Amino acid sequence: MSRRRRPAERTTDERAYTVHPLEDKSDKAADSQSRSWSGSSSWLWDREERRIWLICLVFRAINGLMVQTYFNPDEHWQALEVAHRLSFGYGHLTWEWKEGIRSYLHPLIFALLYKILAILHLDSSLAMASSITTCHTKGVRVYMAEAPRVLQSIFASFGDVYLYKLSKLVFDEHVAKWALFCQMVNWFMFFCITRTFSNSLETVLTTAGIFYWFLAIESSKKSKMHSSRKLALTIAALACAVRPTSAITWLYVGLIDLFQVQSKLKFIFIEVIPVGSLVLSLTCLLDRLMYQSWVIVPFNFLKFNFLSSGGDYYGTHVFHWYFTQGFPSMVWTFLPFSIIGIVKSRERKLAGLIAWVLGLYSVLGHKEFRFVLPMLPITLMFSGYCLASMEKQTYPSNSRSKNTRATSVSEKDGNKLKLKLAIVFLVLTNVPMAIYMTSVHQRGTEDVMYYLSKEAHKGEVSSILFLMPCHSTPYYSSLHYNVTMRFLDCTPSEKRDVVDESDQFMLNPSDFVKSKFSDSLLLNFSHLVLFDAEERQLKDLLSSHFVEAKRFFHSHFKVDRDLQSSVVVYIKKEGT
């Protein structure tokens, strides 16, 4: 393994904890010697990397099992609900699947998992995602494993290792370990990466792809072999197939590389186009099989979200939201460390990638935290660089002067204290928040489906009406029982002034129910589910035929609507 030459007087501890200074660009001829990597060992995982992966696997599995809250409808409605329909024949397809703007590639991963569970006769509420059996023993609530989130946890563990490998490739092993620490501790990564979003898988693929791309750049300096670039291109194409907007990331990476390669035409026509065309063709064939017609999902997706601004139907934010609110909230207290790491490392390519992605996503009116999730690991890598630099300062130079040596010891103690305080600060500001957000905040809509699933399997449920904003709860993938269910529709209309059912209900719950559901229609449902905020306005209307059966805590504070502190289940009165 090539190492950077260091002064002979440095101690062993110093050499072990020296941060690789990428900013030293003066000696370009020695650039290949300034990186702590080996082309052959980077391809295969060494013993240390396999050990790290096992640690990450256990950590992410626990992470996945701790996630008991509701974050965004797409976790269920665009992945598990579709997979459930493919595997068991029932499940709701939202309007996106009728318009052909979603690829079946991502849901098929979980459909395969469901099929395996069915073959093993494990497709019950004990194993299905969001159908966790709850046992009350001496007041202790025990939750069974959630299969899809555990599967996503496996993917997430690979993402952790590839962040470690990328950090080691770009900087050194010491920075890599600190980057992994930041990835594990960050609250939003813990909160989101094990959820079954397409963004979560996109994040893993992006991290792995960027690693192989950087490996290809370094390999090209020593040989003409570009096999790692072809692998990077394949991973990039898969990321775009899973999430077409991932093209924003790979456009930047490709353009940077295009300016550096000698044979630009060969790069485009021999490497990029063949790999991209192959993956696009295979995904189009897959979607042709599933849609029963030719559908070019990436085109439809980009047309709806970019050309027609269709995503604005679900809300918009100001242009600077990602820079001033969204992404800082995700990075959280790691933000100052990441900024310092970016400045000190002078790794402009990756820092530019972050700015590029945030900038282009800012052009879109509709913005969500998860859209920029692939940039979070890279940002946390710079936090790792900052922490590694701080630790380096705890190992002063071995000076011959006694006075200087005494001063150095004093500085060493001061720097150690700063590092310890930084670690304590990051842990205390992230770990409690991660636990709260994954285990407490907005858990009522998950818990109510666990309850309804249990009741349905006992034969106590015949039909359910959800009187709440559309997609507020999981659906058949959680209930895993084929009963009639109805939720308030929020399909976008071609006419801008048309108000959907969900918004009509939220504007005036009482008038909406009276006009939309007569007493006879309401009595067709054995169970009603609603938030307590709307329950207060509907209580008199419902009390004649329904009675409260169960109430679940949901949230301590409001998010984007009135406080929805609990979810309430009403059942039809006997004899009604």
Coordinates of C-alpha atoms in Angstrom, one line a residue:
M1 CA 0.0 0.0 0.0
S2 CA 1.5 3.3 -1.1
R3 CA 2.0 5.8 1.7
R4 CA 2.8 9.5 1.8
R5 CA 6.5 10.2 2.8
R6 CA 6.6 11.6 6.3
P7 CA 9.5 13.2 8.3
A8 CA 11.5 10.6 10.2
E9 CA 11.2 12.3 13.5
R10 CA 7.5 11.7 13.8
T11 CA 6.4 9.2 16.4
T12 CA 4.5 6.0 15.8
D13 CA 1.3 7.5 17.2
E14 CA 1.6 10.5 14.9
R15 CA 2.0 8.4 11.8
A16 CA -1.1 6.4 12.8
Y17 CA -3.3 9.4 13.2
T18 CA -2.1 11.7 10.5
V19 CA -4.9 13.0 8.3
H20 CA -4.1 12.9 4.6
P21 CA -3.9 16.5 3.4
L22 CA -5.6 16.5 0.1
E23 CA -5.0 20.3 -0.1
D24 CA -1.4 19.7 -0.9
K25 CA -1.5 20.0 -4.6
S26 CA 1.9 21.4 -5.3
D27 CA 3.6 18.1 -6.2
K28 CA 1.3 16.8 -8.9
A29 CA 3.8 14.1 -9.9
A30 CA 3.5 12.5 -6.5
D31 CA -0.3 12.6 -6.5
S32 CA -0.7 8.9 -6.7
Q33 CA 1.5 8.4 -3.7
S34 CA -0.6 10.8 -1.6
R35 CA -3.6 8.5 -1.3
S36 CA -3.9 5.7 1.2
W37 CA -5.4 3.1 -1.1
S38 CA -4.4 0.0 -3.1
G39 CA -6.1 -0.7 -6.4
S40 CA -6.2 -4.5 -5.8
S41 CA -7.3 -4.3 -2.2
S42 CA -10.0 -1.7 -3.0
W43 CA -11.7 -4.1 -5.3
L44 CA -12.1 -6.8 -2.6
W45 CA -13.1 -6.3 1.0
D46 CA -10.2 -7.0 3.4
R47 CA -10.7 -8.6 6.8
E48 CA -11.1 -5.2 8.5
E49 CA -13.8 -4.2 6.0
R50 CA -15.7 -7.4 6.5
R51 CA -15.5 -6.9 10.2
I52 CA -16.9 -3.4 9.8
W53 CA -19.7 -4.7 7.6
L54 CA -20.8 -7.2 10.2
I55 CA -20.9 -4.4 12.8
C56 CA -22.8 -2.2 10.5
L57 CA -25.2 -5.1 9.6
V58 CA -26.0 -5.7 13.3
F59 CA -26.4 -1.9 13.9
R60 CA -28.7 -1.4 11.0
A61 CA -30.8 -4.4 11.8
I62 CA -31.4 -3.0 15.3
N63 CA -31.9 0.4 13.6
G64 CA -34.6 -1.1 11.3
L65 CA -36.4 -2.8 14.2
M66 CA -36.5 0.4 16.2
V67 CA -38.3 2.3 13.4
Q68 CA -42.0 2.3 14.5
T69 CA -43.1 5.6 13.2
Y70 CA -44.7 7.1 10.1
F71 CA -42.7 9.5 8.0
N72 CA -43.9 9.7 4.4
P73 CA -46.6 7.8 2.5
D74 CA -44.1 6.7 -0.2
E75 CA -42.5 4.3 2.2
H76 CA -45.7 2.2 2.1
W77 CA -47.7 3.3 -0.9
Q78 CA -45.0 3.3 -3.6
A79 CA -43.1 0.2 -2.4
L80 CA -44.7 -2.2 0.0
E81 CA -48.3 -1.7 -1.2
V82 CA -47.3 -2.4 -4.8
A83 CA -45.2 -5.4 -3.7
H84 CA -48.1 -6.7 -1.7
R85 CA -50.4 -6.5 -4.7
L86 CA -47.9 -8.3 -6.9
S87 CA -47.4 -11.1 -4.3
F88 CA -50.9 -11.6 -2.9
G89 CA -53.2 -10.2 -5.5
Y90 CA -54.7 -7.3 -3.5
G91 CA -53.3 -3.9 -2.7
H92 CA -54.0 -0.4 -3.8
L93 CA -52.1 1.2 -6.8
T94 CA -52.0 5.0 -6.6
W95 CA -52.5 7.2 -9.6
E96 CA -48.7 7.3 -10.3
W97 CA -48.9 3.6 -11.4
K98 CA -51.8 4.3 -13.7
E99 CA -49.9 7.1 -15.3
G100 CA -46.7 5.1 -15.7
I101 CA -44.3 7.3 -13.8
R102 CA -43.0 4.6 -11.4
S103 CA -40.8 1.7 -12.3
Y104 CA -41.6 -1.8 -10.9
L105 CA -37.9 -2.4 -10.3
H106 CA -37.9 -1.3 -6.6
P107 CA -41.2 -2.8 -5.5
L108 CA -40.2 -6.2 -7.1
I109 CA -37.4 -6.5 -4.5
F110 CA -40.0 -6.6 -1.7
A111 CA -42.4 -8.6 -3.8
L112 CA -39.7 -11.3 -4.0
L113 CA -39.3 -11.1 -0.2
Y114 CA -43.1 -11.5 0.3
K115 CA -43.1 -14.5 -2.0
I116 CA -40.3 -16.1 0.0
L117 CA -42.3 -15.5 3.2
A118 CA -45.4 -17.0 1.6
I119 CA -43.5 -20.1 0.4
L120 CA -42.2 -20.5 4.0
H121 CA -45.7 -20.0 5.4
L122 CA -44.4 -16.9 7.2
D123 CA -46.7 -14.4 5.5
S124 CA -48.7 -13.7 8.7
S125 CA -48.9 -10.7 10.9
L126 CA -45.9 -12.1 12.7
A127 CA -43.5 -11.4 9.8
M128 CA -45.1 -9.0 7.4
A129 CA -43.9 -5.4 7.4
S130 CA -46.0 -3.1 9.5
S131 CA -48.0 -6.1 10.8
I132 CA -46.1 -6.7 14.0
T133 CA -47.6 -8.8 16.6
T134 CA -47.7 -7.0 19.9
C135 CA -47.4 -9.0 23.1
H136 CA -48.1 -7.4 26.5
T137 CA -46.2 -9.2 29.2
K138 CA -45.9 -7.4 32.5
G139 CA -46.5 -4.1 30.8
V140 CA -43.6 -4.7 28.3
R141 CA -44.4 -4.3 24.6
V142 CA -42.5 -6.7 22.4
Y143 CA -42.4 -6.2 18.7
M144 CA -41.7 -9.0 16.2
A145 CA -39.3 -8.4 13.3
E146 CA -40.3 -6.3 10.2
A147 CA -39.1 -8.2 7.2
P148 CA -38.9 -5.5 4.6
R149 CA -37.2 -3.0 6.9
V150 CA -34.7 -5.7 7.9
L151 CA -34.0 -6.3 4.2
Q152 CA -33.5 -2.6 3.7
S153 CA -31.2 -2.7 6.7
I154 CA -29.0 -5.1 4.9
F155 CA -28.8 -2.7 1.9
A156 CA -28.0 0.1 4.4
S157 CA -25.1 -1.8 5.9
F158 CA -23.5 -2.0 2.5
G159 CA -24.0 1.8 2.2
D160 CA -22.1 2.2 5.4
V161 CA -19.2 0.1 4.3
Y162 CA -18.9 1.9 1.0
L163 CA -18.9 5.3 2.8
Y164 CA -16.0 3.9 4.8
K165 CA -14.2 2.7 1.6
L166 CA -14.9 6.0 -0.2
S167 CA -13.5 8.0 2.8
K168 CA -10.4 5.7 2.9
L169 CA -9.9 6.1 -0.8
V170 CA -10.3 9.9 -0.9
F171 CA -8.6 10.6 2.5
D172 CA -7.3 7.8 4.7
E173 CA -8.4 5.0 7.0
H174 CA -8.5 7.2 10.0
V175 CA -10.9 9.7 8.4
A176 CA -12.9 6.7 7.2
K177 CA -13.5 5.5 10.7
W178 CA -14.6 8.9 11.8
A179 CA -16.9 9.2 8.8
L180 CA -18.5 5.9 9.7
F181 CA -19.0 7.2 13.3
C182 CA -20.8 10.3 11.9
Q183 CA -22.9 8.1 9.6
M184 CA -24.0 5.9 12.6
V185 CA -24.7 8.8 15.0
N186 CA -26.5 11.2 12.6
W187 CA -30.2 11.3 13.6
F188 CA -31.7 11.6 10.1
M189 CA -29.6 8.7 8.7
F190 CA -30.8 6.6 11.6
F191 CA -34.4 7.8 11.0
C192 CA -34.6 7.3 7.3
I193 CA -32.0 4.9 5.8
T194 CA -33.7 1.6 6.9
R195 CA -37.2 2.7 5.6
T196 CA -38.3 1.2 2.3
F197 CA -38.1 4.4 0.3
S198 CA -36.6 4.3 -3.2
N199 CA -34.5 7.2 -1.9
S200 CA -32.9 4.9 0.7
L201 CA -31.8 2.3 -1.9
E202 CA -30.7 5.2 -4.2
T203 CA -28.5 6.5 -1.4
V204 CA -26.7 3.1 -1.0
L205 CA -26.2 2.8 -4.8
T206 CA -25.0 6.4 -5.1
T207 CA -22.4 5.9 -2.3
A208 CA -21.1 2.6 -3.8
G209 CA -21.1 4.1 -7.4
I210 CA -19.1 7.2 -6.4
F211 CA -16.6 4.9 -4.7
Y212 CA -16.0 2.8 -7.8
W213 CA -15.9 6.0 -9.9
F214 CA -13.2 7.5 -7.8
L215 CA -11.4 4.2 -7.8
A216 CA -11.5 4.2 -11.6
I217 CA -10.0 7.7 -11.7
E218 CA -7.1 6.6 -9.5
S219 CA -6.7 3.3 -11.4
S220 CA -6.4 5.1 -14.7
K221 CA -3.3 6.8 -13.5
K222 CA -1.5 3.4 -13.2
S223 CA -3.2 1.4 -15.9
K224 CA -5.6 1.5 -18.8
M225 CA -8.0 -0.8 -17.2
H226 CA -11.4 0.8 -16.5
S227 CA -13.4 -2.1 -15.2
S228 CA -14.2 -0.2 -12.0
R229 CA -15.6 2.6 -14.1
K230 CA -17.9 0.2 -15.9
L231 CA -19.1 -1.1 -12.5
A232 CA -19.6 2.5 -11.4
L233 CA -21.6 3.2 -14.6
T234 CA -23.7 0.1 -14.0
I235 CA -24.5 1.1 -10.4
A236 CA -25.2 4.7 -11.6
A237 CA -27.7 3.3 -14.2
L238 CA -29.4 1.2 -11.5
A239 CA -29.7 4.2 -9.3
C240 CA -31.4 6.1 -12.1
A241 CA -33.7 3.2 -12.8
V242 CA -34.7 3.1 -9.2
R243 CA -35.0 6.9 -8.9
P244 CA -34.8 8.8 -12.3
T245 CA -33.8 12.1 -10.5
S246 CA -30.5 10.3 -9.6
A247 CA -29.4 11.4 -13.0
I248 CA -28.8 14.9 -11.4
T249 CA -26.0 13.3 -9.4
W250 CA -24.5 11.3 -12.2
L251 CA -24.6 14.1 -14.7
Y252 CA -22.2 16.0 -12.5
V253 CA -19.9 13.1 -11.9
G254 CA -19.8 12.2 -15.6
L255 CA -19.1 15.7 -16.7
I256 CA -16.2 16.1 -14.2
D257 CA -14.7 12.8 -15.5
L258 CA -15.4 13.8 -19.2
F259 CA -13.2 16.8 -18.9
Q260 CA -10.3 14.7 -17.5
V261 CA -10.3 11.6 -19.7
Q262 CA -8.1 11.7 -22.8
S263 CA -10.4 9.9 -25.2
K264 CA -13.7 11.6 -24.7
L265 CA -15.5 9.9 -27.6
K266 CA -14.5 6.5 -26.3
F267 CA -15.7 7.4 -22.8
I268 CA -19.1 8.4 -24.2
F269 CA -19.7 5.8 -26.9
I270 CA -17.8 2.8 -25.6
E271 CA -18.5 3.1 -21.9
V272 CA -21.4 5.4 -21.0
I273 CA -23.9 4.8 -23.7
P274 CA -23.7 0.9 -23.9
V275 CA -24.0 0.5 -20.1
G276 CA -26.8 3.1 -19.8
S277 CA -28.7 1.6 -22.8
L278 CA -28.4 -1.9 -21.5
V279 CA -29.8 -1.0 -18.1
L280 CA -32.5 1.2 -19.6
S281 CA -33.6 -1.5 -22.0
L282 CA -33.8 -4.1 -19.3
T283 CA -35.9 -1.9 -17.0
C284 CA -38.1 -1.0 -19.9
L285 CA -38.7 -4.7 -20.7
L286 CA -39.5 -5.2 -17.0
D287 CA -42.0 -2.4 -17.0
R288 CA -43.4 -3.6 -20.3
L289 CA -44.1 -7.0 -18.6
M290 CA -45.7 -5.4 -15.6
Y291 CA -47.7 -2.6 -17.3
Q292 CA -48.7 -4.8 -20.2
S293 CA -47.7 -1.9 -22.5
W294 CA -44.6 0.0 -23.5
V295 CA -43.8 2.6 -20.8
I296 CA -40.7 4.7 -20.6
V297 CA -40.8 5.4 -16.9
P298 CA -37.8 7.8 -16.7
F299 CA -39.3 10.0 -19.4
N300 CA -42.7 10.1 -17.7
F301 CA -41.2 10.7 -14.3
L302 CA -39.1 13.6 -15.5
K303 CA -41.9 15.0 -17.6
F304 CA -44.3 15.1 -14.6
N305 CA -41.8 16.4 -12.0
F306 CA -39.6 18.7 -14.1
L307 CA -41.5 19.8 -17.3
S308 CA -45.0 20.1 -15.9
S309 CA -44.1 20.8 -12.2
G310 CA -46.7 18.2 -11.3
G311 CA -45.0 17.6 -7.9
D312 CA -46.1 21.2 -6.9
Y313 CA -49.6 19.8 -6.4
Y314 CA -48.3 18.3 -3.1
G315 CA -46.9 21.6 -1.8
T316 CA -44.0 23.9 -2.6
H317 CA -41.2 25.5 -0.7
V318 CA -39.1 28.6 -1.2
F319 CA -36.1 28.3 -3.5
H320 CA -33.5 28.4 -0.7
W321 CA -35.3 25.8 1.5
Y322 CA -32.7 23.0 1.0
F323 CA -29.9 25.3 1.9
T324 CA -31.5 27.1 4.8
Q325 CA -33.8 24.6 6.3
G326 CA -34.1 21.1 4.7
F327 CA -30.6 19.9 4.4
P328 CA -29.3 21.6 7.6
S329 CA -32.0 19.9 9.5
M330 CA -30.8 16.6 8.2
V331 CA -27.1 17.2 8.8
W332 CA -28.1 18.8 12.1
T333 CA -25.3 19.5 14.6
F334 CA -22.8 17.9 12.2
L335 CA -23.2 21.0 10.0
P336 CA -20.3 23.1 11.4
F337 CA -18.0 20.1 11.4
S338 CA -18.9 19.3 7.8
I339 CA -18.3 22.9 6.7
I340 CA -14.9 22.9 8.5
G341 CA -14.1 19.6 6.8
I342 CA -14.9 20.9 3.4
V343 CA -12.7 24.0 3.9
K344 CA -9.8 22.1 5.4
S345 CA -9.8 19.2 3.0
R346 CA -10.2 21.2 -0.2
E347 CA -11.8 18.2 -1.8
R348 CA -13.7 20.4 -4.3
K349 CA -15.2 17.6 -6.4
L350 CA -17.3 16.1 -3.7
A351 CA -18.1 19.5 -2.1
G352 CA -19.2 20.7 -5.6
L353 CA -21.4 17.6 -6.0
I354 CA -23.3 18.5 -2.8
A355 CA -23.8 22.1 -4.0
W356 CA -24.8 20.9 -7.5
V357 CA -27.5 18.5 -6.2
L358 CA -28.9 20.9 -3.7
G359 CA -28.9 23.7 -6.3
L360 CA -30.7 21.8 -9.0
Y361 CA -33.3 20.3 -6.6
S362 CA -33.9 23.9 -5.4
V363 CA -35.2 24.7 -8.9
L364 CA -38.2 22.4 -8.3
G365 CA -41.1 23.8 -6.3
H366 CA -41.9 20.6 -4.5
K367 CA -39.2 19.7 -2.0
E368 CA -38.8 16.9 0.5
F369 CA -36.0 15.9 2.9
R370 CA -35.6 12.5 1.4
F371 CA -34.9 13.8 -2.1
V372 CA -31.4 14.9 -1.1
L373 CA -30.7 11.9 1.2
P374 CA -27.9 10.6 -1.2
M375 CA -25.9 13.7 -0.3
L376 CA -26.0 13.1 3.4
P377 CA -23.3 10.4 3.6
I378 CA -20.9 12.5 1.6
T379 CA -21.6 15.5 3.8
L380 CA -21.0 13.4 6.9
M381 CA -17.7 12.2 5.4
F382 CA -16.5 15.8 5.7
S383 CA -17.5 15.8 9.3
G384 CA -15.4 12.7 9.7
Y385 CA -12.5 14.6 8.2
C386 CA -12.9 17.4 10.7
L387 CA -13.0 15.1 13.7
A388 CA -9.9 13.2 12.3
S389 CA -8.1 16.5 12.1
M390 CA -9.0 17.3 15.6
E391 CA -7.7 14.0 16.8
K392 CA -4.5 14.5 14.9
Q393 CA -3.9 17.6 17.0
T394 CA -3.8 15.5 20.1
Y395 CA -0.5 14.0 18.9
P396 CA 2.0 16.9 19.0
S397 CA 5.4 16.8 17.2
N398 CA 8.3 15.3 19.0
S399 CA 10.3 18.5 19.6
R400 CA 13.7 18.5 21.1
S401 CA 13.1 21.7 23.1
K402 CA 11.9 21.0 26.6
N403 CA 9.8 24.3 26.7
T404 CA 8.3 23.5 23.4
R405 CA 7.6 19.9 24.5
A406 CA 5.9 21.1 27.6
T407 CA 3.8 23.5 25.6
S408 CA 2.9 20.7 23.2
V409 CA 1.8 18.5 26.0
S410 CA -0.5 21.2 27.2
E411 CA -1.9 21.8 23.8
K412 CA -2.4 18.0 23.4
D413 CA -4.5 17.9 26.6
G414 CA -6.5 20.9 25.4
N415 CA -7.1 19.3 22.0
K416 CA -8.1 16.0 23.6
L417 CA -10.7 17.9 25.7
K418 CA -12.0 19.6 22.6
L419 CA -12.4 16.3 20.8
K420 CA -14.2 14.7 23.7
L421 CA -16.5 17.6 24.0
A422 CA -17.3 17.5 20.3
I423 CA -18.1 13.8 20.5
V424 CA -20.3 14.2 23.5
F425 CA -22.0 17.2 21.9
L426 CA -22.7 15.2 18.7
V427 CA -24.0 12.1 20.5
L428 CA -26.2 14.1 22.9
T429 CA -27.8 16.2 20.1
N430 CA -28.4 13.2 17.7
V431 CA -29.0 10.0 19.6
P432 CA -32.0 11.1 21.7
M433 CA -33.5 12.8 18.7
A434 CA -33.0 9.6 16.6
I435 CA -34.7 7.5 19.2
Y436 CA -37.6 9.9 19.6
M437 CA -38.2 10.3 15.9
T438 CA -38.0 6.5 15.2
S439 CA -39.9 5.3 18.2
V440 CA -42.3 8.0 19.3
H441 CA -43.1 10.8 16.9
Q442 CA -46.0 10.0 14.5
R443 CA -46.4 6.4 15.5
G444 CA -50.2 6.3 15.9
T445 CA -50.9 5.7 12.2
E446 CA -48.6 2.7 12.3
D447 CA -50.0 1.4 15.6
V448 CA -53.6 1.6 14.4
M449 CA -52.8 -0.7 11.5
Y450 CA -51.1 -3.2 13.8
Y451 CA -54.3 -3.2 15.8
L452 CA -56.6 -3.4 12.8
S453 CA -54.5 -6.2 11.4
K454 CA -54.9 -8.2 14.6
E455 CA -58.7 -7.6 14.7
A456 CA -59.1 -8.5 11.0
H457 CA -57.3 -11.8 11.4
K458 CA -59.7 -12.5 14.3
G459 CA -62.7 -11.8 12.0
E460 CA -63.7 -8.6 13.8
V461 CA -63.3 -6.3 10.8
S462 CA -65.4 -6.3 7.7
S463 CA -64.7 -2.8 6.2
I464 CA -62.8 0.3 7.1
L465 CA -63.2 4.0 6.3
F466 CA -60.2 6.4 6.9
L467 CA -61.6 9.9 7.6
M468 CA -58.2 11.6 7.5
P469 CA -55.8 13.2 4.9
C470 CA -55.1 10.8 2.1
H471 CA -52.3 8.2 2.6
S472 CA -52.0 9.0 6.4
T473 CA -51.7 5.4 7.2
P474 CA -50.2 2.3 5.6
Y475 CA -52.8 0.1 3.8
Y476 CA -53.1 -3.5 2.7
S477 CA -49.4 -4.2 3.1
S478 CA -49.9 -3.6 6.8
L479 CA -53.3 -5.1 7.3
H480 CA -52.5 -8.2 5.2
Y481 CA -56.2 -9.1 5.1
N482 CA -58.5 -8.6 2.1
V483 CA -61.3 -6.5 3.4
T484 CA -63.0 -3.4 1.9
M485 CA -61.2 -0.2 2.7
R486 CA -61.8 3.4 1.6
F487 CA -59.6 6.4 2.0
L488 CA -60.1 10.0 0.9
D489 CA -58.8 10.5 -2.6
C490 CA -56.1 13.1 -3.5
T491 CA -55.3 12.3 -7.1
P492 CA -54.1 15.4 -8.9
S493 CA -56.6 17.0 -11.3
E494 CA -55.7 18.5 -14.6
K495 CA -57.8 21.5 -13.5
R496 CA -55.9 23.6 -11.0
D497 CA -59.1 24.9 -9.2
V498 CA -60.5 21.4 -8.4
V499 CA -60.3 20.5 -4.7
D500 CA -59.7 16.8 -4.0
E501 CA -61.6 14.8 -1.4
S502 CA -58.8 15.0 1.2
D503 CA -58.6 18.8 1.1
Q504 CA -62.4 19.1 1.1
F505 CA -62.5 17.0 4.3
M506 CA -59.8 19.1 6.0
L507 CA -61.5 22.3 5.2
N508 CA -64.8 21.3 6.8
P509 CA -64.9 17.7 8.1
S510 CA -68.5 17.8 9.3
D511 CA -70.0 19.2 6.1
F512 CA -67.9 16.9 4.0
V513 CA -69.1 13.7 5.8
K514 CA -72.7 14.9 5.7
S515 CA -72.6 15.5 1.9
K516 CA -70.4 12.6 1.0
F517 CA -71.6 9.9 3.4
S518 CA -75.2 9.5 4.4
D519 CA -76.0 7.5 7.5
S520 CA -76.7 4.4 5.3
L521 CA -73.3 4.8 3.6
L522 CA -71.4 5.2 6.9
L523 CA -73.1 2.1 8.3
N524 CA -71.5 0.1 5.5
F525 CA -68.2 0.4 7.4
S526 CA -67.5 -1.6 10.6
H527 CA -64.6 0.6 11.5
L528 CA -63.8 4.3 11.2
V529 CA -60.3 5.7 11.6
L530 CA -59.6 9.4 12.2
F531 CA -57.3 11.9 14.0
D532 CA -58.5 13.5 17.2
A533 CA -58.4 17.0 15.6
E534 CA -61.2 16.0 13.2
E535 CA -62.9 13.7 15.8
R536 CA -63.8 16.8 17.9
Q537 CA -65.8 18.2 14.9
L538 CA -67.4 14.8 14.0
K539 CA -68.1 13.4 17.5
D540 CA -71.8 14.4 17.5
L541 CA -72.3 13.1 14.0
L542 CA -70.7 9.7 14.8
S543 CA -72.0 9.1 18.3
S544 CA -75.4 7.9 17.1
H545 CA -74.1 4.9 15.3
F546 CA -70.5 4.4 16.3
V547 CA -68.6 4.1 19.6
E548 CA -64.9 4.6 20.3
A549 CA -62.9 1.4 20.4
K550 CA -59.3 2.3 20.6
R551 CA -57.1 5.4 20.8
F552 CA -53.4 5.5 19.9
F553 CA -50.9 8.2 20.7
H554 CA -49.5 9.9 17.6
S555 CA -47.6 13.1 18.2
H556 CA -46.6 15.7 20.8
F557 CA -46.5 18.6 18.3
K558 CA -47.9 19.4 14.9
V559 CA -46.0 19.0 11.7
D560 CA -47.8 20.7 8.8
R561 CA -51.4 20.7 10.0
D562 CA -53.2 21.1 13.3
L563 CA -51.9 19.0 16.2
Q564 CA -52.8 15.4 15.5
S565 CA -52.0 14.0 19.0
S566 CA -53.8 10.7 18.6
V567 CA -55.5 8.4 16.2
V568 CA -58.9 7.1 17.1
V569 CA -60.8 4.0 16.0
Y570 CA -64.6 3.9 16.1
I571 CA -66.6 0.7 15.6
K572 CA -70.2 0.3 14.7
K573 CA -72.5 -0.2 17.6
E574 CA -74.0 -3.6 18.0
G575 CA -77.5 -3.9 16.5
T576 CA -77.0 -0.9 14.3

